[in-house]
Short mmCIF file of C-alpha atoms in Angstrom, two decimals:
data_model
loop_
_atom_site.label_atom_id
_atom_site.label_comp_id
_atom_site.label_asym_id
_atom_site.label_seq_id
_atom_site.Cartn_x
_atom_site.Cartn_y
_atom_site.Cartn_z
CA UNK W 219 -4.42 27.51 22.78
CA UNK W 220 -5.50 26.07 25.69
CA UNK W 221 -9.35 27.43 25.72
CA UNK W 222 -9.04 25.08 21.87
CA UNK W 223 -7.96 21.92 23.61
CA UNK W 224 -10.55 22.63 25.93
CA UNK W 225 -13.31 23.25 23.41
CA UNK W 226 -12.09 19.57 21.53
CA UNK W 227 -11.65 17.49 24.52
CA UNK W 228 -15.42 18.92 25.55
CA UNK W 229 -16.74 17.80 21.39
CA UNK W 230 -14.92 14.76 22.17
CA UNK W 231 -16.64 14.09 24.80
CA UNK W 232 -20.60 14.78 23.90
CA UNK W 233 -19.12 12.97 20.57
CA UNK W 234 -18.96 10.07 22.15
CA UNK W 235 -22.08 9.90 24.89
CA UNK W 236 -24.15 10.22 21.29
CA UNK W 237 -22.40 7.75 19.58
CA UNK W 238 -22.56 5.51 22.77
CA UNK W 239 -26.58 6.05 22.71
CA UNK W 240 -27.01 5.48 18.79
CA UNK W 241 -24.63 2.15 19.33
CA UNK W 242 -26.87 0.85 22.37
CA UNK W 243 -30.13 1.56 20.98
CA UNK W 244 -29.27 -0.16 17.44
CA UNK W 245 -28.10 -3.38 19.35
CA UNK W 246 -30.45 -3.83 21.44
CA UNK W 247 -33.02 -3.36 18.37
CA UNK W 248 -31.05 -6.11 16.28
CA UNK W 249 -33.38 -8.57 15.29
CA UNK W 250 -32.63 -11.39 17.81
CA UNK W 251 -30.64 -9.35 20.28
CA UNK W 252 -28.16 -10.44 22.87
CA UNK W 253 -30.53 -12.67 24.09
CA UNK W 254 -31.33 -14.94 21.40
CA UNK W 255 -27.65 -14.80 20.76
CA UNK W 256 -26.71 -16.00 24.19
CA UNK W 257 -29.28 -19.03 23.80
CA UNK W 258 -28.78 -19.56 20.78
CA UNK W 259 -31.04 -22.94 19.27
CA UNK W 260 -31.75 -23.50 23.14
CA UNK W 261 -34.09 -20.46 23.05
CA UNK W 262 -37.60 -20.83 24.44
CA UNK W 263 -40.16 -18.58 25.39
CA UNK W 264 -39.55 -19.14 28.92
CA UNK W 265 -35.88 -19.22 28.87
CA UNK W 266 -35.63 -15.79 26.92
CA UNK W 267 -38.23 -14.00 29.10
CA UNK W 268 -36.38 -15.59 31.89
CA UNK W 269 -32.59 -14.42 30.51
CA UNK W 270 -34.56 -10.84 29.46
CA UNK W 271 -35.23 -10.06 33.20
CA UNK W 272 -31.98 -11.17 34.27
CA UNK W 273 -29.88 -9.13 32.07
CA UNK W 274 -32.26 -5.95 32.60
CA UNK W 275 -33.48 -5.86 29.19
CA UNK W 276 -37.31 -5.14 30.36
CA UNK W 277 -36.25 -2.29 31.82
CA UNK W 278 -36.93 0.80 30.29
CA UNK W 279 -34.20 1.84 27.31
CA UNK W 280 -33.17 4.95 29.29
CA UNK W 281 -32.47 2.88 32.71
CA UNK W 282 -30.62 0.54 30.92
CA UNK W 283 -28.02 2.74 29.05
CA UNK W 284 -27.81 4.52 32.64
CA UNK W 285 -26.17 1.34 33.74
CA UNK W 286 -24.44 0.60 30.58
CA UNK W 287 -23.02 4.38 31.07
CA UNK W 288 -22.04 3.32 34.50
CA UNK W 289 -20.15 -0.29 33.25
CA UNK W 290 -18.37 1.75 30.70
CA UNK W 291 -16.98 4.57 33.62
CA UNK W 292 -15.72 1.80 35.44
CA UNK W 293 -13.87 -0.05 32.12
CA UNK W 294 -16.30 -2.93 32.62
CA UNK W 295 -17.54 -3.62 28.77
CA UNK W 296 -19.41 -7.26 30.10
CA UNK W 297 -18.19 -10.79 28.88
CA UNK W 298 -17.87 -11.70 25.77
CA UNK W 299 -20.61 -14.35 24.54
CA UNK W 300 -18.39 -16.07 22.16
CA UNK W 301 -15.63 -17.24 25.08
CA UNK W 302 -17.15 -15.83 28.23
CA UNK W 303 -13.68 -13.74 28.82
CA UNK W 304 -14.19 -10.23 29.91
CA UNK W 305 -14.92 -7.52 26.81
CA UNK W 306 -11.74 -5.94 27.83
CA UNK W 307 -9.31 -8.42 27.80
CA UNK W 308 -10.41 -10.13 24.23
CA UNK W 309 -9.77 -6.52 22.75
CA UNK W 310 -6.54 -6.47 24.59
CA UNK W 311 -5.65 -9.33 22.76
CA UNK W 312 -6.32 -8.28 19.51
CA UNK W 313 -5.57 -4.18 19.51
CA UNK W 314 -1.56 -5.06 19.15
CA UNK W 315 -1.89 -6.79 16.06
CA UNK W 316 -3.87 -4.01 14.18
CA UNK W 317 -2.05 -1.09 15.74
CA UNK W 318 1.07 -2.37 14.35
CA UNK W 319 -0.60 -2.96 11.13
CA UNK W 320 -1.76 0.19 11.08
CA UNK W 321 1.21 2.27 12.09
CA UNK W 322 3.01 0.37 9.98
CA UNK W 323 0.86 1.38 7.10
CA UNK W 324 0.91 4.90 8.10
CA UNK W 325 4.81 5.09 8.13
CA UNK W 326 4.82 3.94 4.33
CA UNK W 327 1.93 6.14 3.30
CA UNK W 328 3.29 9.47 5.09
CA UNK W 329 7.13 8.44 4.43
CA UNK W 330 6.14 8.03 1.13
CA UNK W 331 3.24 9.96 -0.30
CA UNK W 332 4.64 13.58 0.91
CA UNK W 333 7.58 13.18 -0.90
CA UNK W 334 6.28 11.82 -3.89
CA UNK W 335 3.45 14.12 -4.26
CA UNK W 336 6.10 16.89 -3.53
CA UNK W 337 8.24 15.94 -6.29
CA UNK W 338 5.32 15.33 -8.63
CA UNK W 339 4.04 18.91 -8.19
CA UNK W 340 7.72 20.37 -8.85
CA UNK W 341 8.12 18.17 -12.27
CA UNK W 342 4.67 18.76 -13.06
CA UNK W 343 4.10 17.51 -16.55
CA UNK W 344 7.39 15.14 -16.32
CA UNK W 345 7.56 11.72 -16.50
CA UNK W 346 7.75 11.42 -12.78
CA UNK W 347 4.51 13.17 -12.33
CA UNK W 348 2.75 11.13 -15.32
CA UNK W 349 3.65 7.89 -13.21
CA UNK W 350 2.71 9.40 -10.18
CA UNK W 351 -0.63 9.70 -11.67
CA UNK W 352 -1.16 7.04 -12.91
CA UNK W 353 0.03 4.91 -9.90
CA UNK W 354 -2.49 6.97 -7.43
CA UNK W 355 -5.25 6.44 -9.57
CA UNK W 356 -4.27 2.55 -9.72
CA UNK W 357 -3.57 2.38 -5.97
CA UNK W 358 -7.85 4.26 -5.22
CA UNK W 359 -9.52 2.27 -7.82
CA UNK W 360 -7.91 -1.45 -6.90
CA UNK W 361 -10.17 -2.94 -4.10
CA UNK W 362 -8.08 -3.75 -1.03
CA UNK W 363 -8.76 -7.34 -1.20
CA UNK W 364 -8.00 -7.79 -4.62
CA UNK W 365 -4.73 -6.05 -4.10
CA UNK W 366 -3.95 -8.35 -1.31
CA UNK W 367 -4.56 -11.58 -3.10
CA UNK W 368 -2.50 -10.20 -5.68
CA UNK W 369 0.57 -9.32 -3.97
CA UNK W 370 0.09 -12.58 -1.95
CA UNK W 371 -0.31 -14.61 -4.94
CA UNK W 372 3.19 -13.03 -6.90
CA UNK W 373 5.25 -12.71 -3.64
CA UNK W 374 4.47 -15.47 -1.66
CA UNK W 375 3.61 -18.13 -4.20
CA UNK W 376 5.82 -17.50 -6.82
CA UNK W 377 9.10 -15.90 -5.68
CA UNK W 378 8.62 -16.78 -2.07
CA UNK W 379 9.78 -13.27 -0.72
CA UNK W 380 7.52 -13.08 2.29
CA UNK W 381 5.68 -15.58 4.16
CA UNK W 382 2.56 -16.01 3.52
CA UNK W 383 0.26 -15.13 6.70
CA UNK W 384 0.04 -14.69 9.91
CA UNK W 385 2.29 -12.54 12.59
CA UNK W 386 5.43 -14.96 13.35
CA UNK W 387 7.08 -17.71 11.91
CA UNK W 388 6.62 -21.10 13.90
CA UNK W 389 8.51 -21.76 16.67
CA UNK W 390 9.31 -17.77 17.18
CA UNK W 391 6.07 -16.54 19.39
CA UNK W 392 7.61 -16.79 22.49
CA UNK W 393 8.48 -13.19 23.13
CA UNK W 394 5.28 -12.17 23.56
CA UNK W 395 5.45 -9.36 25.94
CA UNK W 396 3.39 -6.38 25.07
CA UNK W 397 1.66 -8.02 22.01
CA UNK W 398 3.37 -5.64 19.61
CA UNK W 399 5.81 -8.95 17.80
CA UNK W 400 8.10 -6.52 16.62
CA UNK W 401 9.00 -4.52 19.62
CA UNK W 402 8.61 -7.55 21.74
CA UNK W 403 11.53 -8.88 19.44
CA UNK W 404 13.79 -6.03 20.72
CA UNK W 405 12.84 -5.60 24.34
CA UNK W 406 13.99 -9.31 24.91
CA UNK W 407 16.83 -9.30 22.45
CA UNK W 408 15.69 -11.88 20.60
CA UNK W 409 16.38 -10.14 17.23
CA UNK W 410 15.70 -13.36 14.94
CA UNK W 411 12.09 -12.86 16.52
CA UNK W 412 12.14 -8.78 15.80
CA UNK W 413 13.06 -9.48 11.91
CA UNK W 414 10.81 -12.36 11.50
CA UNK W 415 7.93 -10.29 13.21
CA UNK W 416 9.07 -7.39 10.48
CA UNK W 417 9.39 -9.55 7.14
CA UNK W 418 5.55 -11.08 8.33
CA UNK W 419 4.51 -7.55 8.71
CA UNK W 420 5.53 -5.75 5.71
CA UNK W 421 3.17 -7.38 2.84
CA UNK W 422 0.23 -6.81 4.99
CA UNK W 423 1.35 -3.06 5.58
CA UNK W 424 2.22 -2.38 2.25
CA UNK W 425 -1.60 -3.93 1.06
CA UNK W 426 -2.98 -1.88 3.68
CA UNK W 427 -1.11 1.49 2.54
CA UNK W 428 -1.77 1.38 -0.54
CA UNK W 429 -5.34 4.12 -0.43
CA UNK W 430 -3.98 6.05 2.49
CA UNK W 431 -0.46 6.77 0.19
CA UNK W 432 -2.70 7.13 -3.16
CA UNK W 433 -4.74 9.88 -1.51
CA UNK W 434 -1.82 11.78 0.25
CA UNK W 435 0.46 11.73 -2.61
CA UNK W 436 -2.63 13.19 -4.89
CA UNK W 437 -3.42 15.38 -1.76
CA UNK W 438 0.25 16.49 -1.68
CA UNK W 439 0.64 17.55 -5.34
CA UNK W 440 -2.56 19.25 -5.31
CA UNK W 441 -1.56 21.63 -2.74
CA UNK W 442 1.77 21.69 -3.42
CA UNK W 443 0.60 23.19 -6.86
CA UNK W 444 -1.69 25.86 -5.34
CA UNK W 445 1.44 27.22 -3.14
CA UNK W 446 3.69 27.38 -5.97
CA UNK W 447 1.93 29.62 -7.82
CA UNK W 448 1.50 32.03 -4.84
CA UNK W 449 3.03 35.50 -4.51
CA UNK W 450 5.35 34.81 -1.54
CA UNK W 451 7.16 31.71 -3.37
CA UNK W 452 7.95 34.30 -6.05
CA UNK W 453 9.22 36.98 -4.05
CA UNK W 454 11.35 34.34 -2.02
CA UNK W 455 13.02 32.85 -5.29
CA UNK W 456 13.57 36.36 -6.26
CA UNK W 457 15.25 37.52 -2.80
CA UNK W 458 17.81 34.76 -3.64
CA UNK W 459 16.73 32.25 -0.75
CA UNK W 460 18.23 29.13 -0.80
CA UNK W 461 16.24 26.39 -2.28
CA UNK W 462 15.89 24.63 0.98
CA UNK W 463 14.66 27.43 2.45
CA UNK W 464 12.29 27.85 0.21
CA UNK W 465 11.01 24.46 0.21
CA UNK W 466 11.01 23.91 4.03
CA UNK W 467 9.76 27.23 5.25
CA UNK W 468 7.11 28.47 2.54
CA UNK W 469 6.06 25.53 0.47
CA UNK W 470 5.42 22.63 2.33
CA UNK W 471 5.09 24.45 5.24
CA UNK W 472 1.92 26.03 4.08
CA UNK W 473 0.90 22.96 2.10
CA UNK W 474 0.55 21.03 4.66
CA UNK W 475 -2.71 21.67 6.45
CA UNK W 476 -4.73 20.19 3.97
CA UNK W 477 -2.44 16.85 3.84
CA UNK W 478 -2.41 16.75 7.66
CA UNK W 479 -6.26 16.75 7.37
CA UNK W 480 -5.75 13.98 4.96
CA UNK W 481 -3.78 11.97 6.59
CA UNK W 482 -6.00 11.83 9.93
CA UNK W 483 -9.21 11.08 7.89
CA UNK W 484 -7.12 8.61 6.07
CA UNK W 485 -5.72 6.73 9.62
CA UNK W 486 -9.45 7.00 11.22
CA UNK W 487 -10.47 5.41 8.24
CA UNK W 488 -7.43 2.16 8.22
CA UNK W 489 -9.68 -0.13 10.40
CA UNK W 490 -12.23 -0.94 7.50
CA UNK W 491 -9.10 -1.52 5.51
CA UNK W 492 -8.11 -3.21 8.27
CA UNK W 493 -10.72 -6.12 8.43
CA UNK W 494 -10.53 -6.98 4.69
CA UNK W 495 -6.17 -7.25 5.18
CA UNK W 496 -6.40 -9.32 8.37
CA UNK W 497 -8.69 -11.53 6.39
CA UNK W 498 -6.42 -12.24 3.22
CA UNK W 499 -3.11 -12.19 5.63
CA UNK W 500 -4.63 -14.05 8.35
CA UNK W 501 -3.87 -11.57 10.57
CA UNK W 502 -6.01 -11.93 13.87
CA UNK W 503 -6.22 -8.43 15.09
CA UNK W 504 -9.21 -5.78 15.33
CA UNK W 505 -10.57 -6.37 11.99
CA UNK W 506 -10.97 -10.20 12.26
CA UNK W 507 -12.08 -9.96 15.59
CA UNK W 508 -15.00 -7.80 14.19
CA UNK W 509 -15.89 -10.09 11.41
CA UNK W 510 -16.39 -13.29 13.99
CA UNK W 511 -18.42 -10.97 16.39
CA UNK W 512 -20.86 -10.07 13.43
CA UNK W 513 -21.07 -12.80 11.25
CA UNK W 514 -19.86 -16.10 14.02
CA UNK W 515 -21.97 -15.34 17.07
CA UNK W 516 -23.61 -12.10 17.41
CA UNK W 517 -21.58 -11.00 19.76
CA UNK W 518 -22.87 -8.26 20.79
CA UNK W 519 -20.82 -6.86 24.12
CA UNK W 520 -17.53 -6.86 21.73
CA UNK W 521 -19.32 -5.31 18.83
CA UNK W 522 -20.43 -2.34 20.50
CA UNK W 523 -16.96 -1.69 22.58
CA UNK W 524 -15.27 -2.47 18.87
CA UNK W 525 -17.41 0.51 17.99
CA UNK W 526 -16.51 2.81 20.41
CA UNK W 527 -13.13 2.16 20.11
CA UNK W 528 -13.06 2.91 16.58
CA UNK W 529 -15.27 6.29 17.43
CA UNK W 530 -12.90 6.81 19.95
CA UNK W 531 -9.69 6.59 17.46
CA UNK W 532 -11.02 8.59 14.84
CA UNK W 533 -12.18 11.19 17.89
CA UNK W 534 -8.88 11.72 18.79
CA UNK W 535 -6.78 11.52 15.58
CA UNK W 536 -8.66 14.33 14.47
CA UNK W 537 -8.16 16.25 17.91
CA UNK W 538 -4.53 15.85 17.11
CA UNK W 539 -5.18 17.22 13.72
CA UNK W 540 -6.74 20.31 14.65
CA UNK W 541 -3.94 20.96 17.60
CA UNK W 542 -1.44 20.84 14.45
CA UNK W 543 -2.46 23.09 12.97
CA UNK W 544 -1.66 25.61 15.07
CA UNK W 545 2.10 23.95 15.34
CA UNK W 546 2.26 24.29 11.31
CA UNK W 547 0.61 27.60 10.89
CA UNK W 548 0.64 30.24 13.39
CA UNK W 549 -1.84 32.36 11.78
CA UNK W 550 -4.23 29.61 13.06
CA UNK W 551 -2.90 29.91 16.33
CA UNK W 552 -3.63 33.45 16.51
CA UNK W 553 -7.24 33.21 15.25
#
């Protein structure tokens, strides 16, 4: 077990020194580059060749992502060009907001989809499964910002369930400790703030979880189905198990490596749904923050570390996938 975590943390690692040398050399071959975005309409022939040697750019490529290499071993990611505050510390700002988003999203998806899918695979051919069908299909093929309009339109507009955007009601963002509102709420007791930080989050969440619980729930049946029919289930129903046991230990137990893989594809793959749910919910986490640094002002220094960060997530979601699977089958562990 240990020579596997080994083995990962080592792919994680030349992973990420590629990706890091893809995402340098495609920046820096933007057309206007950093340096035309740091001038801006001020940009002169003398000025850029003058910015150009300052910031090392006519340096060869390979000297220059040596020092880049060097910044990022150290945690220093440069300035942002948009406000001039440290890489760093404008991601800081704006990880909270999608990580809760995120696990939020998660929660519903997994809480949900398993057991759906589960039950749709043991009524197969019921009305439960029919719906269950149907609804996954729906919840894939509906664009994420359609979706989000929609629910924003019926429950905001018309029977005023949730507010409308944003993170905290007005008047209530004064517990900001860690940046997550809703735990923030509950370290300084201010519960009003907790529950307000919860009813803002749970529209956003429930957009946002709508492909990850589609998939899972259609992933979940699927394989659900395929253990069913296999010869162990059989000869446990005919031994007299109880149905618990039966259901715990040798069903969803052996369903569940393919739905694990699922689900850490799925929450590697939450920060493109991310950017389109911050947008409609006015959210100001990850996935705005990349939208300004692309389309406001090139900003280039946050782009790339946005980059690696999400490299990084998905990296190490599916480390933790593969190290499950020798948790939920011990076959794998053995091989």
């Amino acid at each position: 077990m240990l020579r596997v975590i080994v083995r990962r943390l080592l792919q994680l690692v030349v992973t990420l020194i590629a990706l890091s040398a893809l995402i340098f050399i495609w920046l820096r071959n933007l057309p206007g580059g950093p340096v035309d975005a740091l001038l801006g309409e001020r940009a002169t022939p003398e000025t850029r060749a003058l910015l150009t040697k300052a910031l090392g750019y006519d340096q060869p490529i390979y000297v220059q992502y040596g020092k880049f290499m060097q910044r990022i071993l150290t945690g220093d990611f440069g300035n942002s060009i948009r406000t001039g505050d440290p890489v760093i510390e404008v991601i800081g700002r704006a990880f909270p907001a999608t990580f809760e988003l995120a696990l939020a999203a998660m929660i519903i998806a997994v809480g949900l989809g398993i057991p759906l899918g589960y039950l749709a695979a043991r009524w197969r051919g019921r009305a439960l499964d029919h719906l269950t069908v149907v609804g996954t299909l729906l919840g894939i093929s509906i664009p994420i910002f359609f979706l989000g309009y929609l629910l924003k339109d019926v429950f905001t507009q018309n029977i005023h369930w949730f507010p409308p955007s944003g993170r905290v009601g007005i008047g209530l963002d004064n517990t900001n400790v860690t940046g997550f509102f809703v735990l923030d709420g509950l370290l300084t007791r201010e519960f009003d703030a907790a529950a307000d930080a919860l009813w803002h989050l749970i529209l956003p969440a429930l957009t946002l979880a709508t492909i990850p619980l589609a998939v899972i729930v259609r992933m979940t049946r699927a394989s659900v189905l395929d253990v069913l029919n296999e010869d162990y289930v059989r000869t446990a129903e005919a031994k007299g198990l109880r149905h618990r046991t039966i259901r715990g230990r040798h069903i969803l137990r052996n369903a569940l490596l393919p739905v694990v893989t699922t689900i850490g594809l799925q929450t590697g793959a939450l920060l493109s749904g991310a950017v389109l749910t911050e947008k409609v919910y006015n959210w100001g986490g990850l996935g705005t923050l990349i939208t300004d640094s692309i389309t406001g002002s090139r900003d280039y220094p946050v782009l790339q570390a946005l980059i690696l960060l999400a490299a990084l997530v998905f990296v190490v979601v599916n480390l933790l996938v593969d190290l499950s699977y020798a948790f939920i089958d011990p076959r794998v562990r053995v091989r």
